[in-house]
Amino acid sequence: VVAVPLNAPESTYYNLVVAKQLEELQATPSGVLMRYIIIAGAIALTLSIILALLLSNYVLRPLHRLSQAAWDLAHGDLDRRVEVTGKDEISELSRYFNYMAERIQRSSQLQKDFVANVSHEIRTPLTSIEGFSQALLDDVVEKDEDRERYLRIISDESRRLKRVLSQLLALSRLDEGAWVIHPAPLSLSEYIKETGRKLEPLAQEQDVDLILEVPDNLPVIETDRDALEMVISNLLDNAIKFTPEKGEVVLSADSLPKGGARLQVRD
């Protein structure tokens, strides 16, 4: 029984009385509450499943594409890229993947070009050595001066081949991080002239004038003799090779105001 006083001064009734059985009061709210809880739980579970599926699709789909692209790249498809959308972590990972793929593609192309150039550099002297030595073996050379010229060409091409192999060994040592520099005092004037004279036979063979403009008063510097010779020889060899006949290649050197020297190869 519940009695509620009424604020009604003009009425003869001053209390509102409600009577109800106790069992009904206990059963009805609990049943309704339980039904609401079940409905809310079902809705929450449905929303959770839908949200989980959406998040799974949002995360796993780009990861699957990235994984497939990595598989294709590992099996030789160097043009493989992934689409980058958004600014989240997966998009950032996709950008890094594309950058890596570009670097790999570029490195592969450089390797192919390197192998092609090396093959050409080795094939040329080998062809000359084989041809002139075969002519000497077949005894088709009658004049002594021709025989001497053939032998000189074989010797020059052998040194050229040795130089190419030395350069390959140097590149291999650079890639492995095993290149060791041994600096020591070096008088530049005579050294540069001596290095340039070693390329004179090649210049004569290509009908190119090799000009040395090296003063006698160049300073003494601390450097690795063999490494510097490799740099100068590579520059001269390349300049002579690609200079037309009757052209000229100039190796010059001059002192710098703050010490050291500047070497230049012009073709």
XYZ file of C-alpha atoms in Angstrom:
267
model
C 0.000 0.000 0.000
C 1.340 3.411 -0.974
C -0.248 6.640 0.313
C 0.670 10.012 -1.161
C -0.597 13.256 0.413
C -2.342 15.606 -2.016
C -1.959 19.351 -1.937
C -5.651 20.111 -2.644
C -7.114 22.343 0.061
C -10.473 22.685 -1.657
C -10.947 18.922 -1.861
C -12.283 16.714 0.882
C -9.678 14.041 -0.106
C -6.153 14.604 1.184
C -4.407 11.285 0.306
C -4.010 9.119 -2.794
C -3.788 5.486 -1.825
C -2.600 2.761 -4.234
C -2.793 -0.904 -3.299
C -1.181 -3.707 -5.279
C -0.027 -7.235 -4.553
C 3.670 -7.519 -3.714
C 4.297 -10.336 -6.233
C 3.120 -8.192 -9.123
C 5.339 -5.336 -8.058
C 8.417 -7.622 -8.018
C 7.703 -9.646 -11.189
C 6.769 -6.943 -13.646
C 9.869 -4.650 -13.429
C 12.352 -7.529 -13.388
C 10.814 -9.144 -16.467
C 10.792 -5.896 -18.418
C 14.358 -5.108 -17.342
C 15.568 -8.531 -18.398
C 13.920 -8.149 -21.779
C 15.586 -4.760 -22.295
C 18.951 -6.207 -21.275
C 18.613 -9.062 -23.775
C 17.620 -6.688 -26.586
C 20.485 -4.303 -25.774
C 22.937 -7.218 -25.598
C 21.794 -8.545 -28.963
C 22.139 -5.103 -30.542
C 25.593 -4.616 -29.006
C 26.738 -8.038 -30.206
C 25.487 -7.358 -33.733
C 27.184 -3.983 -33.845
C 30.413 -5.506 -32.512
C 30.409 -8.177 -35.222
C 29.730 -5.626 -37.946
C 32.433 -3.298 -36.617
C 34.910 -6.182 -36.352
C 34.224 -7.200 -39.946
C 34.653 -3.628 -41.148
C 37.916 -3.155 -39.243
C 39.181 -6.531 -40.397
C 38.440 -5.676 -44.005
C 40.004 -2.214 -43.581
C 43.228 -3.605 -42.102
C 43.637 -7.001 -43.725
C 42.846 -6.063 -47.330
C 45.769 -3.610 -47.762
C 48.031 -5.973 -45.816
C 47.049 -8.771 -48.166
C 47.793 -6.577 -51.190
C 51.142 -5.623 -49.668
C 51.977 -9.246 -48.964
C 51.085 -10.269 -52.526
C 53.162 -7.413 -53.942
C 56.163 -8.477 -51.838
C 55.768 -12.034 -53.130
C 55.652 -10.829 -56.752
C 58.682 -8.596 -56.216
C 60.640 -11.441 -54.666
C 59.893 -13.593 -57.724
C 61.142 -11.139 -60.322
C 58.270 -8.712 -60.966
C 60.321 -5.546 -60.434
C 57.523 -3.316 -61.768
C 55.194 -4.342 -58.934
C 53.822 -1.460 -56.859
C 50.981 -1.045 -54.365
C 48.358 1.681 -54.314
C 48.797 4.186 -51.497
C 45.631 5.719 -50.049
C 45.352 7.623 -46.792
C 47.920 8.661 -44.220
C 47.766 5.832 -41.712
C 50.531 3.389 -40.783
C 49.601 0.908 -43.528
C 49.765 3.653 -46.152
C 53.160 4.678 -44.808
C 54.301 1.059 -45.042
C 53.038 0.930 -48.628
C 55.053 4.034 -49.507
C 58.182 2.470 -48.057
C 57.500 -0.686 -50.058
C 57.201 1.284 -53.315
C 60.420 3.142 -52.509
C 62.190 -0.150 -51.837
C 60.855 -1.614 -55.093
C 62.149 1.392 -57.049
C 65.597 1.044 -55.476
C 65.680 -2.669 -56.272
C 64.611 -2.032 -59.873
C 67.257 0.654 -60.282
C 69.939 -1.548 -58.747
C 68.972 -4.400 -61.053
C 69.200 -2.142 -64.105
C 72.600 -0.845 -63.007
C 73.775 -4.414 -62.568
C 72.607 -5.340 -66.066
C 74.346 -2.293 -67.550
C 77.483 -3.092 -65.587
C 77.584 -6.686 -66.822
C 77.028 -5.533 -70.404
C 79.826 -2.954 -70.165
C 82.217 -5.411 -68.535
C 81.463 -8.015 -71.194
C 82.271 -5.474 -73.887
C 85.450 -4.327 -72.142
C 86.707 -7.904 -71.792
C 85.584 -9.117 -75.221
C 87.444 -6.381 -77.115
C 91.006 -7.148 -75.907
C 90.365 -10.883 -75.985
C 89.306 -10.647 -79.633
C 92.475 -8.748 -80.518
C 94.703 -11.164 -78.600
C 93.042 -14.175 -80.198
C 93.194 -12.761 -83.736
C 96.811 -11.585 -83.727
C 98.112 -14.616 -81.850
C 96.331 -16.920 -84.310
C 97.941 -15.035 -87.202
C 101.370 -15.580 -85.629
C 100.657 -19.262 -85.005
C 99.513 -19.768 -88.599
C 102.760 -18.119 -89.755
C 100.920 -15.767 -92.102
C 103.057 -12.797 -91.039
C 106.057 -12.460 -93.309
C 107.696 -9.191 -92.288
C 109.533 -8.835 -88.995
C 108.085 -5.381 -88.378
C 104.552 -6.764 -88.778
C 105.359 -9.590 -86.398
C 106.727 -7.109 -83.885
C 103.635 -4.922 -84.269
C 101.347 -7.904 -83.680
C 103.263 -8.852 -80.560
C 103.097 -5.282 -79.307
C 99.339 -5.226 -79.833
C 98.978 -8.510 -77.954
C 101.059 -7.085 -75.111
C 99.049 -3.863 -74.989
C 95.724 -5.701 -75.053
C 96.940 -8.013 -72.291
C 97.765 -5.017 -70.121
C 94.388 -3.528 -70.963
C 92.653 -6.741 -69.949
C 94.669 -6.813 -66.745
C 93.586 -3.240 -66.026
C 89.922 -4.124 -66.520
C 90.225 -7.078 -64.168
C 91.952 -4.867 -61.612
C 89.070 -2.420 -61.811
C 86.571 -5.230 -61.287
C 88.512 -6.382 -58.249
C 88.540 -2.827 -56.916
C 84.757 -2.532 -57.365
C 84.268 -5.836 -55.571
C 86.402 -4.644 -52.680
C 84.433 -1.395 -52.519
C 81.111 -3.269 -52.386
C 82.414 -5.471 -49.586
C 83.728 -2.487 -47.642
C 87.221 -3.984 -47.784
C 88.919 -1.116 -49.616
C 91.874 0.077 -47.573
C 93.606 3.378 -48.300
C 97.328 3.695 -47.560
C 98.197 7.408 -47.744
C 101.817 8.411 -48.126
C 103.720 11.499 -49.340
C 103.634 11.690 -53.131
C 105.353 14.154 -55.466
C 102.646 14.907 -57.994
C 104.502 16.334 -60.992
C 106.506 13.304 -62.063
C 103.820 10.904 -60.853
C 101.091 12.421 -63.062
C 103.406 12.502 -66.078
C 104.352 8.863 -65.529
C 100.697 7.833 -65.172
C 99.741 9.716 -68.342
C 102.549 8.141 -70.401
C 101.152 4.684 -69.636
C 98.067 5.588 -71.692
C 100.028 6.848 -74.706
C 99.917 3.466 -76.553
C 96.143 3.430 -76.252
C 95.948 7.012 -77.548
C 98.174 6.149 -80.521
C 96.020 3.138 -81.293
C 92.893 5.339 -81.301
C 94.719 8.046 -83.319
C 94.177 10.551 -80.512
C 96.723 13.073 -79.234
C 97.354 12.757 -75.488
C 98.667 16.072 -74.168
C 100.168 16.431 -70.669
C 100.068 19.931 -69.188
C 101.763 19.281 -65.861
C 104.049 21.887 -64.247
C 107.154 20.837 -62.333
C 106.291 22.699 -59.142
C 103.242 20.764 -57.988
C 103.150 20.178 -54.211
C 103.780 16.957 -52.339
C 100.470 15.564 -51.044
C 99.332 12.713 -48.802
C 97.433 10.206 -50.932
C 97.164 6.561 -51.907
C 99.369 6.115 -54.964
C 97.516 3.130 -56.444
C 94.058 4.550 -55.847
C 94.936 7.867 -57.465
C 96.488 6.103 -60.451
C 93.289 4.101 -60.902
C 91.230 7.308 -60.940
C 93.482 9.033 -63.482
C 93.743 5.933 -65.677
C 89.973 5.443 -65.711
C 89.359 9.065 -66.708
C 92.004 8.988 -69.443
C 90.926 5.588 -70.752
C 87.313 6.748 -71.002
C 88.282 10.075 -72.623
C 90.515 8.397 -75.216
C 87.920 5.761 -76.001
C 85.167 8.268 -76.797
C 87.244 10.944 -78.530
C 87.038 10.856 -82.346
C 90.122 10.212 -84.436
C 92.511 13.164 -84.815
C 91.060 14.573 -81.583
C 92.978 15.341 -78.427
C 92.775 14.519 -74.738
C 94.444 16.860 -72.252
C 95.597 15.898 -68.762
C 96.409 19.036 -66.778
C 97.232 19.863 -63.184
C 97.739 23.020 -61.133
C 98.282 23.947 -57.506
C 95.447 25.232 -55.348
C 95.815 28.384 -53.208
C 94.876 26.613 -49.962
C 97.044 23.564 -50.609
C 96.704 20.439 -52.671
C 96.277 20.275 -56.429
C 93.576 20.053 -59.078
C 93.731 17.448 -61.841
C 91.602 17.796 -64.976
C 90.939 15.568 -67.970
C 89.481 17.323 -71.015
C 88.368 15.618 -74.207
